[in-house]
Amino acid sequence: MSLLVFQSYRKVYSILPKPFRIKAILVITAIILNSFLELAGLAAIVPVISIMLEENAIQNSELLTWLYNFFGFKSDKPLIVFIAFALLGVIILKNIAGLLISKYNTQYIFSINKYLAVSIYEKLYSLGYSYFKSINSHEMIKDISSIPTYFSSGVVLPLLNLFNEVLVLALIIVGLIIYDIKIVFLLATVVIPFFLIFYSSAKERITKITEELIDLAPKVSRILYQSIFGYADTKITNTEKTFFKRYSTILDEQIQLRVKDTIYKLAPSKIIEISMFLGILSVLIYGVYFFDSRDQIITLIGIFAISAYRIMPSINRIMMALLSIKSQQISIEIIEKSYGITLPSELEEQNIDFNHSIEIKDIHFSYFEEGSTILNGISFTVLKGETIGIIGGSGSGKTTLMNILLRFLVQNSGEIIIDGTTIEPNHIKSWRDKIGYVPQELFIIEGTLEENIAFGISSNEIDSSLVNEVISKSSLSEVVKNLPLGVKTHIGENGSKLSGGQKQRLAIARALYSGAELLFFDEATSALDNETEQEVTEAINNLSNHNLTIIIIAHRYSTLKHCNKIVELKNGEVDNISTYEQLKKKII
């Protein structure tokens, strides 16, 4: 038990950065202060009990005698009332101070939660395109949003509570030892066995329950996501009942686990209550046999009852803290794993100009050292203002090549040279400031058309004049006119209120809003019908009149009719470079 607590403290210390460690000293100081306030609140009750239960209590106490004489009381009753109100004042001040300390400690816990969530978010995001393509998104969301909460609330907070309650308990026990050490031994004999038996039997079960609940969370979101975003397919295949059944089954599992979790969390208070009653019974029996005065027995039971009033929740919280720390070890492991990810070192960003040409020079790429080659010696040049088409069959490497140009992937060998400068990692931000990307499936946020065009920009910072300008350039003007609130119209989840062609033109508008000089189209028209494809193709052609360089990946030849030249890829190599007319003759 002590080893678990020590290891948890050590791991938390290693995970938290220096500012949080320093702040932890202030938190611990506040906890110590709160502990002494708790003890003071209990100690203040003792004089009242003594006056009420003991004869000649005032005469037997120097403090009470001094108070009696100092305030000039004529009888015991006014002194009792005075001490009672003084006690009330102490209790009020103690609880106000306790609330302020709790507020401070809670802010500390939530600041840890925020720090870890943002830190893990940044670290996972730094792993790049390949990682994001391979990871389960629901697991990633769990690690970013849920695990920091489990760690801060299930490990750090219980560790602080444990420190606080152990300190309070120790101070109370010291007080009882001073009063009568035999009572402490008697209580330890009654209470500790209950505590140890329950903890040893429950800790592994609660840990298993917590792990299973954490594992179920992404499964629930996955089923909901699949059934909601796959609505049409679900309805067509008549499989909605399958999804309902899966969802219901997982919820049943969750209910069973949460019921067990709740029972285990309630059990300590019940067990401690029983043990405390046995303690009072033991004290009573002890008093009957070893005290001559009944008043002494009553006073002893009163003092013990007051101590038990504070000891019982302390032991309960200690047990709950230990169980929580034990059950949430998985969150420590996940965070330590995330902390093993090293953020890329900050590079001194350098500008890269694009005024003349892009030279793709002898590009080779494979995903693994021993893996099959995806690109093998790709070379060609793109001049500023040109519209270039890249075409090829499935597996020819065209999408991989685009991802290299977008810097989502990095070639194994070869160079991308912009106006004579080879692109390096410190050029990436400058390069991406100059490029725009129009994918086959545009990611659309649930918001207005304007917010989707100015993607990632706060609504109060959107440049309305620039929005109108890019709407015109991307042939969206007629679409906006037909929307009830124009650019302020909410376009639905995943753009449900827009057609496929409108979404593609929205993608163009978004790319232009970011100030792109070079536009990449990744099979942007492949999912469109012929008429809509023609509309989008014309919109792309109109862009060439705005001094934009355009690179289009396509599998339909008709999409490339306005290209200055077309690069044909085959088996990861450049098979031919031609004009659209030359390509058309070749096909015919």
Coordinates of N, CA and C in Angstrom, one line a residue, residues 63-64 81 159 207 212 223 408 416 485 513 519 580 588:
L63 N -7.9 27.5 32.2 CA -8.4 28.4 31.1 C -9.9 28.8 31.4
L64 N -10.7 27.9 31.8 CA -12.1 28.2 32.1 C -12.2 29.2 33.3
V81 N -22.9 29.7 27.4 CA -23.4 30.3 26.2 C -22.3 31.0 25.5
L159 N -4.2 11.8 -4.1 CA -2.9 11.9 -3.4 C -2.9 13.1 -2.5
T207 N -9.8 -1.7 -9.8 CA -8.9 -1.4 -10.9 C -9.4 -2.1 -12.2
E212 N -12.0 -1.5 -17.5 CA -13.1 -1.9 -18.4 C -13.9 -0.7 -18.8
I223 N -19.7 3.3 -32.2 CA -21.0 2.8 -32.6 C -21.9 4.0 -33.0
F408 N 3.1 16.5 -46.0 CA 2.5 15.5 -45.0 C 3.5 14.3 -44.9
I416 N 12.6 18.7 -53.4 CA 11.6 19.6 -53.9 C 12.3 21.0 -53.8
L485 N -29.8 33.2 -45.4 CA -29.0 34.2 -44.6 C -27.7 34.5 -45.3
Y513 N -9.1 31.8 -49.4 CA -9.2 32.7 -48.3 C -7.8 32.7 -47.5
L519 N -2.6 25.9 -55.7 CA -3.8 25.1 -55.3 C -3.5 23.6 -55.7
Y580 N -3.0 18.1 -73.1 CA -4.3 17.4 -73.1 C -4.6 16.8 -74.5
I588 N -7.5 7.9 -78.0 CA -8.3 7.6 -79.2 C -7.5 6.6 -80.0

